[in-house]
PDB file of C-alpha atoms in Angstrom:
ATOM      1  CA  UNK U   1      19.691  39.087 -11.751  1.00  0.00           C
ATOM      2  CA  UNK U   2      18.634  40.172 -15.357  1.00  0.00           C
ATOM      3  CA  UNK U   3      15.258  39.991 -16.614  1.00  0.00           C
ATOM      4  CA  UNK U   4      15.847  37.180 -19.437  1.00  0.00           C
ATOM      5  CA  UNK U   5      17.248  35.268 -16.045  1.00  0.00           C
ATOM      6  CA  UNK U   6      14.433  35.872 -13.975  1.00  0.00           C
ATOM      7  CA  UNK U   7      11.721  35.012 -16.192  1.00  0.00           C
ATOM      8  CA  UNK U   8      13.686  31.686 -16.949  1.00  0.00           C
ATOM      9  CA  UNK U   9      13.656  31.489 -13.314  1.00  0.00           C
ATOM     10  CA  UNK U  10       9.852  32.120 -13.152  1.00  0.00           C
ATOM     11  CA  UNK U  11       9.306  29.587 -15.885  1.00  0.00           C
ATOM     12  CA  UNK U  12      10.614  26.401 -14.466  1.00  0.00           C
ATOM     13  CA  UNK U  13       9.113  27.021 -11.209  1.00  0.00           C
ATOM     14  CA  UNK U  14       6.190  27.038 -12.550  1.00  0.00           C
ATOM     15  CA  UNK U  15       6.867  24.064 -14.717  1.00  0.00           C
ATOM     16  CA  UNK U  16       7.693  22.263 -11.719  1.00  0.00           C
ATOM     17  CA  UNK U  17       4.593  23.220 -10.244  1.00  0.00           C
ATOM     18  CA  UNK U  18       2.548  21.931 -12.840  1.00  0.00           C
ATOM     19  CA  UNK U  19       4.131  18.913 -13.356  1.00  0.00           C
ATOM     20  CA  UNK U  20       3.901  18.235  -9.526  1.00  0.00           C
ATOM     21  CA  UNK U  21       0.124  18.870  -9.997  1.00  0.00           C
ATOM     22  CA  UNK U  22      -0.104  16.434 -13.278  1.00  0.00           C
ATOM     23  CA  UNK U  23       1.853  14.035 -11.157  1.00  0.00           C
ATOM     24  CA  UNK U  24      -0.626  13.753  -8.304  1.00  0.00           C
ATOM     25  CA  UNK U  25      -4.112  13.717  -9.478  1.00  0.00           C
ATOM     26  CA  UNK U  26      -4.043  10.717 -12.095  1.00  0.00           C
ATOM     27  CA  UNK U  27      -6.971  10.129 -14.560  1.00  0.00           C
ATOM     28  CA  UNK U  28      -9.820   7.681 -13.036  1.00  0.00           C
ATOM     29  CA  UNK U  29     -10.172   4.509 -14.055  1.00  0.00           C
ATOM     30  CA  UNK U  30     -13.650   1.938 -13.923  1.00  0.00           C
ATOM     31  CA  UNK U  31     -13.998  -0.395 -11.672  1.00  0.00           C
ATOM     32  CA  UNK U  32     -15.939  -2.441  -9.128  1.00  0.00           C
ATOM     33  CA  UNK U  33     -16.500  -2.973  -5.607  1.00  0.00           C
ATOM     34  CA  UNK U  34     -18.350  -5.341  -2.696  1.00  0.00           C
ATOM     35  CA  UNK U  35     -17.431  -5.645   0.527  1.00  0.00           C
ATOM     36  CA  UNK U  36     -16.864  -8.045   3.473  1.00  0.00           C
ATOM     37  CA  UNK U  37     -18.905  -8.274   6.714  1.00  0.00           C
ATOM     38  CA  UNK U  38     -16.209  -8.532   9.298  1.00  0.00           C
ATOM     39  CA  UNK U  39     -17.925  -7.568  12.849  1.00  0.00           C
ATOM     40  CA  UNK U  40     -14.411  -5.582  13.431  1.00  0.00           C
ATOM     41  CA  UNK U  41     -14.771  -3.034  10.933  1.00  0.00           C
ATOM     42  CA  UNK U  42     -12.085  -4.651   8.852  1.00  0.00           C
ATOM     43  CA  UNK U  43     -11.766  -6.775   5.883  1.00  0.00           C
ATOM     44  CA  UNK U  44      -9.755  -9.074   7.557  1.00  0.00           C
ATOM     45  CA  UNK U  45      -6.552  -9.479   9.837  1.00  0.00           C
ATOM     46  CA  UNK U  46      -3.843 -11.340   7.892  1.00  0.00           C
ATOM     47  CA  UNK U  47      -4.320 -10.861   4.358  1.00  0.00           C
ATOM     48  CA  UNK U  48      -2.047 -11.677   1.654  1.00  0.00           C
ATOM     49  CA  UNK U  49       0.402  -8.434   2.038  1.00  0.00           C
ATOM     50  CA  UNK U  50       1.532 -10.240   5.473  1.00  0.00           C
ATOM     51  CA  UNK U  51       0.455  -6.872   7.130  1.00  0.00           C
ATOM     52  CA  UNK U  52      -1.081  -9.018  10.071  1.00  0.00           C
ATOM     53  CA  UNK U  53      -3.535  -6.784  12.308  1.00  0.00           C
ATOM     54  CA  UNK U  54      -4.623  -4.359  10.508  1.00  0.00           C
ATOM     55  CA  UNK U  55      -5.578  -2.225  13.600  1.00  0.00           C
ATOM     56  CA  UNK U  56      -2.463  -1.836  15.098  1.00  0.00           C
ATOM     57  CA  UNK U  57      -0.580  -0.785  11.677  1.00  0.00           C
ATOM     58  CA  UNK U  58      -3.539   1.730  11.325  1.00  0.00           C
ATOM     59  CA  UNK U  59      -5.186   0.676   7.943  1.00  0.00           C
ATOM     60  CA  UNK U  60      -8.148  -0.477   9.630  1.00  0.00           C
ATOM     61  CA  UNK U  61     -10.974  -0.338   8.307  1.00  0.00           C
ATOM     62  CA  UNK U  62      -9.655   1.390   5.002  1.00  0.00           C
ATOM     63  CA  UNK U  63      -8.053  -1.867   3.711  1.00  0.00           C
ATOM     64  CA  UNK U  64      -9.116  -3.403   0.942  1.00  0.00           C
ATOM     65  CA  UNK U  65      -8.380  -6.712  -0.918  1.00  0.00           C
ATOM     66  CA  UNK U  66      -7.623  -5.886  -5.231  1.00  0.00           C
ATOM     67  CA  UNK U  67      -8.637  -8.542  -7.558  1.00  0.00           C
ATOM     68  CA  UNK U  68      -5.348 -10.363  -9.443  1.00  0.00           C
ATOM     69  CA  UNK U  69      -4.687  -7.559 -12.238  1.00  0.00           C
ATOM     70  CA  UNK U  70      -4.337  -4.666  -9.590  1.00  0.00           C
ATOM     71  CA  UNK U  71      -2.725  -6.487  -7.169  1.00  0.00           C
ATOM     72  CA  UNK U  72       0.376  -7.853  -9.334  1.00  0.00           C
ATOM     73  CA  UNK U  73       1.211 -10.881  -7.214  1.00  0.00           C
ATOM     74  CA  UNK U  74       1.810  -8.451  -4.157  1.00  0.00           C
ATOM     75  CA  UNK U  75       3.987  -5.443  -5.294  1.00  0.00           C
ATOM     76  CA  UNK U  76       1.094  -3.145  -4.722  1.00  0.00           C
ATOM     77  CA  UNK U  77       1.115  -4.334  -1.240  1.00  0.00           C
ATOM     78  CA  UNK U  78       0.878  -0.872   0.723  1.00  0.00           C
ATOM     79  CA  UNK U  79      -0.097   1.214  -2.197  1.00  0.00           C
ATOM     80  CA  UNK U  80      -3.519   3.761  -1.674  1.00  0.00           C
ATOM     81  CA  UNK U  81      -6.654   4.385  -4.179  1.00  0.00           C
ATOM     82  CA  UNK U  82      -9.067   7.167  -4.159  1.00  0.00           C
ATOM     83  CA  UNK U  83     -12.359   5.409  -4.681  1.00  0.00           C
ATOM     84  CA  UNK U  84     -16.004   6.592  -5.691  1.00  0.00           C
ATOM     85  CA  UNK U  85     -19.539   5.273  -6.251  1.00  0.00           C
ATOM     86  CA  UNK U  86     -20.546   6.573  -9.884  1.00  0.00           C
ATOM     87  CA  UNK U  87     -23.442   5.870 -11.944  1.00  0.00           C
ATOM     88  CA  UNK U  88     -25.688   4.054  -9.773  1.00  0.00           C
ATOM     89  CA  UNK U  89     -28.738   6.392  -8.285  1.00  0.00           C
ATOM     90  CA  UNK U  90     -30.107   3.883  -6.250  1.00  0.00           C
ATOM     91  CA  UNK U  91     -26.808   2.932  -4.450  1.00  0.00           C
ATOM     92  CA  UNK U  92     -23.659   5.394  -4.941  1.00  0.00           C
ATOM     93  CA  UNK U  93     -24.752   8.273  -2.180  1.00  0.00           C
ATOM     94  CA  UNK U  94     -25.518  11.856  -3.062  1.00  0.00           C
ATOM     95  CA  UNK U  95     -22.676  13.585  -4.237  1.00  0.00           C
ATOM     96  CA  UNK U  96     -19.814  10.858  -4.939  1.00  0.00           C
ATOM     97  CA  UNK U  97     -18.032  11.044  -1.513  1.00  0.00           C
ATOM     98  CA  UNK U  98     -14.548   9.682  -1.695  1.00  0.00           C
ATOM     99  CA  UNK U  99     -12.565   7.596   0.665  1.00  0.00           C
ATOM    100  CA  UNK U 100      -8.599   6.585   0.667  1.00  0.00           C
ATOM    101  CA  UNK U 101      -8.102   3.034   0.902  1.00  0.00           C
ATOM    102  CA  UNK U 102      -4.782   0.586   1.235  1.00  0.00           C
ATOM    103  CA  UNK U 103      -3.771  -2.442  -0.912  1.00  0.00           C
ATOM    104  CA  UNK U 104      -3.527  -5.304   2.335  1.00  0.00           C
ATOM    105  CA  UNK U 105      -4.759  -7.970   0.697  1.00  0.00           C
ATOM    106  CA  UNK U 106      -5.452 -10.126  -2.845  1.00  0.00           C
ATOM    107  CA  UNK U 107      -9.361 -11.301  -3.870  1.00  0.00           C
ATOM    108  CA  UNK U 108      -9.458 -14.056  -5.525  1.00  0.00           C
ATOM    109  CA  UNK U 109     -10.806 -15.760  -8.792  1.00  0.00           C
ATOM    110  CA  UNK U 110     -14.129 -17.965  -8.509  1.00  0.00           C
ATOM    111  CA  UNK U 111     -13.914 -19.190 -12.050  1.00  0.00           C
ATOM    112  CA  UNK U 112     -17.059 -21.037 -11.722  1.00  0.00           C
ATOM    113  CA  UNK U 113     -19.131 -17.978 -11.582  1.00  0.00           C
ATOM    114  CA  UNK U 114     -19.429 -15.096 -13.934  1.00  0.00           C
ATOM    115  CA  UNK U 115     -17.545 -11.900 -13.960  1.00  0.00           C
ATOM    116  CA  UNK U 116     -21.009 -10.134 -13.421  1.00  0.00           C
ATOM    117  CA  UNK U 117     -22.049 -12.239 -11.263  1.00  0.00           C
ATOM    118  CA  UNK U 118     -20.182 -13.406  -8.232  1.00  0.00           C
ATOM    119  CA  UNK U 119     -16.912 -14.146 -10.077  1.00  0.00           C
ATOM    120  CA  UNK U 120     -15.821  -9.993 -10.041  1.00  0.00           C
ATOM    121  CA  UNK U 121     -11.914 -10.687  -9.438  1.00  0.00           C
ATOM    122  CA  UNK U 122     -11.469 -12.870 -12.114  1.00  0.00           C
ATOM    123  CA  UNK U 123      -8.999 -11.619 -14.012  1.00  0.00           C
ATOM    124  CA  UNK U 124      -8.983  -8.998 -15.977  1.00  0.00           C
ATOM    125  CA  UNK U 125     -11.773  -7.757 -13.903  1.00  0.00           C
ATOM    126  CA  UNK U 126     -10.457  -4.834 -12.157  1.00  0.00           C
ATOM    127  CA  UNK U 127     -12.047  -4.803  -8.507  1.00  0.00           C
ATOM    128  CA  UNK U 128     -11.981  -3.800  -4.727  1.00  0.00           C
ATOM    129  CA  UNK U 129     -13.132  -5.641  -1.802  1.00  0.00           C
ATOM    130  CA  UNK U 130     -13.855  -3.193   1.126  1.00  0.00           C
ATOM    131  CA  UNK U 131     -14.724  -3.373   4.793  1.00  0.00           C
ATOM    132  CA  UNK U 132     -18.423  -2.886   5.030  1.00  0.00           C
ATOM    133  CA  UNK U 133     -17.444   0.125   7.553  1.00  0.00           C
ATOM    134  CA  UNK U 134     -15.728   1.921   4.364  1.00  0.00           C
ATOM    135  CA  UNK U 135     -17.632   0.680   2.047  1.00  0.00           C
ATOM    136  CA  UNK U 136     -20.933   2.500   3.827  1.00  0.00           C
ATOM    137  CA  UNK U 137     -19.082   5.963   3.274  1.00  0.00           C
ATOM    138  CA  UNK U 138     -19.665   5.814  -0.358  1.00  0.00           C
ATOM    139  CA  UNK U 139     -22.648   3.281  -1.149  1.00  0.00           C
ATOM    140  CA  UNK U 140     -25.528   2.091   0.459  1.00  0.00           C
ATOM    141  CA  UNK U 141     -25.138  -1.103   2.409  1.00  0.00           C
ATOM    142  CA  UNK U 142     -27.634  -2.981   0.389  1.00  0.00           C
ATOM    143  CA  UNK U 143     -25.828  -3.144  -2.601  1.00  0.00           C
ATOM    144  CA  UNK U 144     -24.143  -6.087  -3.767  1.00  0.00           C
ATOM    145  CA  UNK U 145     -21.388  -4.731  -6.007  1.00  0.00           C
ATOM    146  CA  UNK U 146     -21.189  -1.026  -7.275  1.00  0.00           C
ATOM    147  CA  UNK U 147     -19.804   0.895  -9.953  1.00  0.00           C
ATOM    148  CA  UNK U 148     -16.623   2.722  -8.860  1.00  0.00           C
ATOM    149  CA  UNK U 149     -14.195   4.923 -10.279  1.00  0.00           C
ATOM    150  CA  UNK U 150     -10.443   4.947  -8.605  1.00  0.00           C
ATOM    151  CA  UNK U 151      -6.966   6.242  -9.215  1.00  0.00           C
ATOM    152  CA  UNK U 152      -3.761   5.930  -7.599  1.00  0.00           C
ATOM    153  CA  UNK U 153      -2.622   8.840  -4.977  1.00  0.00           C
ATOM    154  CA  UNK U 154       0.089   9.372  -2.636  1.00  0.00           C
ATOM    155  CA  UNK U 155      -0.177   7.813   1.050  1.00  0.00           C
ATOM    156  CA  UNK U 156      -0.705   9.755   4.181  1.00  0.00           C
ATOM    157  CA  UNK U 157       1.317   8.423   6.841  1.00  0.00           C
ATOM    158  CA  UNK U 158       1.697   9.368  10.382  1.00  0.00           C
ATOM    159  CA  UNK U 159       5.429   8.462  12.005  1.00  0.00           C
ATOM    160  CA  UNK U 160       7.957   6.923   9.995  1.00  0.00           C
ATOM    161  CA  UNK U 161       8.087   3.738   7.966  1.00  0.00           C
ATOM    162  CA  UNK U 162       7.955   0.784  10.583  1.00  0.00           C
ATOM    163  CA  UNK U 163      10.389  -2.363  10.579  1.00  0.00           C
ATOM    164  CA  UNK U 164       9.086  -5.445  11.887  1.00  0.00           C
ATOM    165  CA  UNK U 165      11.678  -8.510  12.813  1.00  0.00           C
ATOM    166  CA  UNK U 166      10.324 -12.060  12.744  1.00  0.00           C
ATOM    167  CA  UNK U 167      12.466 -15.319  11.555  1.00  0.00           C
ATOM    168  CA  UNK U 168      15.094 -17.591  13.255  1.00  0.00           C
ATOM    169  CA  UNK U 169      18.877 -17.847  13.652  1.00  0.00           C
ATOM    170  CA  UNK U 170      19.479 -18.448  10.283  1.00  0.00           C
ATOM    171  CA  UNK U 171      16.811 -16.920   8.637  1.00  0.00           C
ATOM    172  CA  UNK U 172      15.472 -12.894   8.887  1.00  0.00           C
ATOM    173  CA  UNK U 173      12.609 -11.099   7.796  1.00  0.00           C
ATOM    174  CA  UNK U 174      11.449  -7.800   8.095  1.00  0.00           C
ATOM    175  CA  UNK U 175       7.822  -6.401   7.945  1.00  0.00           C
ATOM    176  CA  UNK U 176       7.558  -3.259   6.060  1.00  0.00           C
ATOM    177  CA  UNK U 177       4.365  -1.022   6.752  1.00  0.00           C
ATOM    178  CA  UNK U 178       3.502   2.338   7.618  1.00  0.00           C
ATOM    179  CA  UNK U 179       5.183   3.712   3.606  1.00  0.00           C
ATOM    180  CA  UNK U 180       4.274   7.004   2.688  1.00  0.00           C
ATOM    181  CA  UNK U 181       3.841   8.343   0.053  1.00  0.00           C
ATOM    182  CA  UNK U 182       4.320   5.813  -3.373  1.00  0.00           C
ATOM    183  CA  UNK U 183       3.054   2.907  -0.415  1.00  0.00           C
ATOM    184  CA  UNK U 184       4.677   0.641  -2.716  1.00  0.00           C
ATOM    185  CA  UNK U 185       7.898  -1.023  -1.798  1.00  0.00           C
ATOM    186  CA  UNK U 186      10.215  -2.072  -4.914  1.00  0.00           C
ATOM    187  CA  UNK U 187      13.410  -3.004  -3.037  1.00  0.00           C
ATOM    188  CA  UNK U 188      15.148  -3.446   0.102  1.00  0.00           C
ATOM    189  CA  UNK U 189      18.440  -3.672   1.761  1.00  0.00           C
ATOM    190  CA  UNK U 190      19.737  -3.960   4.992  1.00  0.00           C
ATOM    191  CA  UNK U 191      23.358  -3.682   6.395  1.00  0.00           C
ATOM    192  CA  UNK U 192      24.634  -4.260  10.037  1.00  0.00           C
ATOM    193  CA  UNK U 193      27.844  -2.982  11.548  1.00  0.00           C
ATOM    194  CA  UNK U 194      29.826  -5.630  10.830  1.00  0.00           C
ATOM    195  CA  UNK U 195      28.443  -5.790   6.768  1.00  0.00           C
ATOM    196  CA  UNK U 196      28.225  -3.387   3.564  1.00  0.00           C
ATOM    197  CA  UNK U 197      24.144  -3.083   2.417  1.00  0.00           C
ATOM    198  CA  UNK U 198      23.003  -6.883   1.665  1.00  0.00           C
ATOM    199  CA  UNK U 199      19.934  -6.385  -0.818  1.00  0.00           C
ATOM    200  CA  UNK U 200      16.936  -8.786   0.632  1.00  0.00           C
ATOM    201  CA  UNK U 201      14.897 -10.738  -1.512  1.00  0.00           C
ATOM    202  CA  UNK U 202      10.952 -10.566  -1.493  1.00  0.00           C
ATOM    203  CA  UNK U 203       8.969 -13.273   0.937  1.00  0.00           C
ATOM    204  CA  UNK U 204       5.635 -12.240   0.420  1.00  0.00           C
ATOM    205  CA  UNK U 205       3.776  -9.190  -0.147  1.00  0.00           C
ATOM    206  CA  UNK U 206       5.558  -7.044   2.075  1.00  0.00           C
ATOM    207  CA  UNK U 207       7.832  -9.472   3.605  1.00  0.00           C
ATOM    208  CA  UNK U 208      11.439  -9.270   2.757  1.00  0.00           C
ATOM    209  CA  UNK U 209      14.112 -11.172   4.140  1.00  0.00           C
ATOM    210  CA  UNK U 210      17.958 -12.466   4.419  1.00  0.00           C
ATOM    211  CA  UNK U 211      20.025 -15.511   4.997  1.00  0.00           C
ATOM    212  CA  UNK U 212      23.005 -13.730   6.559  1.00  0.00           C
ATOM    213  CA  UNK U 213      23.843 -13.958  10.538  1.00  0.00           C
ATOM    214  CA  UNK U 214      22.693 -10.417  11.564  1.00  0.00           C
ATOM    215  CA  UNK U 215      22.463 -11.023  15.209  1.00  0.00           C
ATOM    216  CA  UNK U 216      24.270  -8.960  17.618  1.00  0.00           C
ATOM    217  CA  UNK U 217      24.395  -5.899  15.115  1.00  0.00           C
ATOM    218  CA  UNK U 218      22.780  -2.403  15.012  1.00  0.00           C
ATOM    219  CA  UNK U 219      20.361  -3.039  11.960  1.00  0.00           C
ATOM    220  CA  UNK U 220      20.334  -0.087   8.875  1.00  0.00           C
ATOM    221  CA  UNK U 221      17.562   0.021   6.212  1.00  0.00           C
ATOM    222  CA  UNK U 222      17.507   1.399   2.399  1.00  0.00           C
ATOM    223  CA  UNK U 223      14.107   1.052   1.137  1.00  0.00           C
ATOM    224  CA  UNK U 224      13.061   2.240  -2.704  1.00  0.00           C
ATOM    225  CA  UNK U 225       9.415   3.039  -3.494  1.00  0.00           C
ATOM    226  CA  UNK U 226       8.016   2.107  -6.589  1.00  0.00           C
ATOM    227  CA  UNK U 227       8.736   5.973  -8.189  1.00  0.00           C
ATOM    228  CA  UNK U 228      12.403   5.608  -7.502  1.00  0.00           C
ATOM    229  CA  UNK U 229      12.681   7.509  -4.421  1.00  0.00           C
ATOM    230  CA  UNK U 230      15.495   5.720  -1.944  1.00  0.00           C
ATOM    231  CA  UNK U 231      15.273   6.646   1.701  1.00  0.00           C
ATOM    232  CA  UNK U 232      18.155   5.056   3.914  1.00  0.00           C
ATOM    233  CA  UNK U 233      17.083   5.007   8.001  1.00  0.00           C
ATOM    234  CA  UNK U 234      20.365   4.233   9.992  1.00  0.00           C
ATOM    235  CA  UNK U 235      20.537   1.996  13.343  1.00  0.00           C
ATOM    236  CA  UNK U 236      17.549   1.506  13.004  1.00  0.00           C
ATOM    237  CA  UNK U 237      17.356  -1.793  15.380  1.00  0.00           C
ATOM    238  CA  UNK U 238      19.443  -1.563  18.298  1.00  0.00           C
ATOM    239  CA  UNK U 239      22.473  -4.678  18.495  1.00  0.00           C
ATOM    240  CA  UNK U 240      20.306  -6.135  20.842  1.00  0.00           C
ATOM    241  CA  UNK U 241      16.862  -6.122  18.898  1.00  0.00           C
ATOM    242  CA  UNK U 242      14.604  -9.249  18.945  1.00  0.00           C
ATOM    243  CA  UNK U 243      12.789 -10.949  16.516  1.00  0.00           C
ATOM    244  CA  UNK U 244       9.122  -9.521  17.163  1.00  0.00           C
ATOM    245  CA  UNK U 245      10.662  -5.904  18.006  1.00  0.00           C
ATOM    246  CA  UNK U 246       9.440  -3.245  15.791  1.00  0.00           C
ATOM    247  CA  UNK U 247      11.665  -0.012  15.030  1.00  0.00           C
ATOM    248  CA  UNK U 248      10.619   2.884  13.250  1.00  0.00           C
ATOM    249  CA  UNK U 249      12.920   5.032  10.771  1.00  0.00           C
ATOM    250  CA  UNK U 250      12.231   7.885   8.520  1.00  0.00           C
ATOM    251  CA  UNK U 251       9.394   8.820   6.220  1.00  0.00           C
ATOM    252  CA  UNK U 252       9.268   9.316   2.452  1.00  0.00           C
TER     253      UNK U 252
END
């Protein structure tokens, strides 16, 4: 290899390096956040995402409910935020400590208070409600509401992304959870053996479903994140699966 050839080589490597870098650490943005005593740790167990316990999908106690403008009538479902107390000596602790939260659920409006004071997800507010558990690791608990500062980052996820059946003979859904990296699920499609890929319409939040007879059939999935990336898990579901049976394919 020549020397013009290798320092082209050299070059966009280390573009793609850089813009790998750019890509993951976004700017920060202002916002808000309170939280909800729950005596579980948790903000809640179904939440508008359709996630359902949020124990057993492992969000836990790093959920977090986004007022109207972040949540985008539930495509953020699944997404994570990098959050941290700023500006506030009396509640944000010492140092700014971060914490990694997931988009489970919507807050919403109270139009009949102010967006300073008790109405803070009325839109355009941009705000988080946390589990008093997470909220602890990065403000004191006797704060109301603190100033925050958050950006988008790629999700952590341990195993692959999970399938969940639920629905009847002539109706299927699928639960999607457990998404790394993006978190955010754009489209999905399934195909059995006996069909070509059948896209699947959006339920709610995370919820996607189908109106053709899939019983009987080994069950593929093609999910696409909300960066483009398309990740196809094959027989997935066995031709005997059950609705309430959860499968697990690959990861992003």
């Amino acid at each position: 290899m020549g020397a013009l050839q290798t320092t082209v080589l050299l070059c966009l490597v280390l573009l793609h390096l850089c813009s790998n870098i750019l890509a993951q650490d976004e700017d920060w943005k202002t916002a808000t956040a309170t939280y909800s005593k729950e005596t579980d740790g948790s903000i809640i167990t179904e939440g508008a995402c359709g996630f359902g316990d949020l124990h057993k999908i492992s969000y836990g106690k790093y959920s977090a409910g986004l007022s109207g403008i972040l949540f985008n009538r539930g495509s953020t479902c699944g997404a994570c935020y990098e959050l941290r107390c700023v500006d506030h000596i009396l509640w944000c602790l010492q140092g700014s400590p971060t914490i990694i939260l997931t988009a489970t659920d919507f807050c919403p409006p109270n139009f009949g208070l102010s967006a300073d004071y008790g109405g803070w997800c009325n839109f355009p507010k941009e705000h988080f409600e946390m589990s008093e558990a997470a909220f602890a690791e990065i403000a004191k608990k006797k704060a109301d509401i603190v100033p925050v500062q958050y950006r988008r980052v790629k999700c952590e996820r341990t195993g692959g992304l999970r399938f969940t059946m639920s629905g009847s003979s002539h109706f299927y859904q699928v639960l999607i959870t457990n998404v790394g990296s993006d978190g955010e699920v754009l489209a999905v499609k399934v195909k059995g053996s006996k069909t070509g890929w059948i896209p699947m319409t959006r339920n709610w939040g995370q919820n996607w479903q189908s109106n053709v007879d899939l019983q009987g059939q080994p069950l593929s999935f093609e999910v696409t994140i909300s960066s483009g990336r398309t990740l196809a898990s094959y027989n997935v579901a066995p031709a005997r699966w059950q609705f309430g049976q959860t499968f697990e394919g690959k990861q992003f």
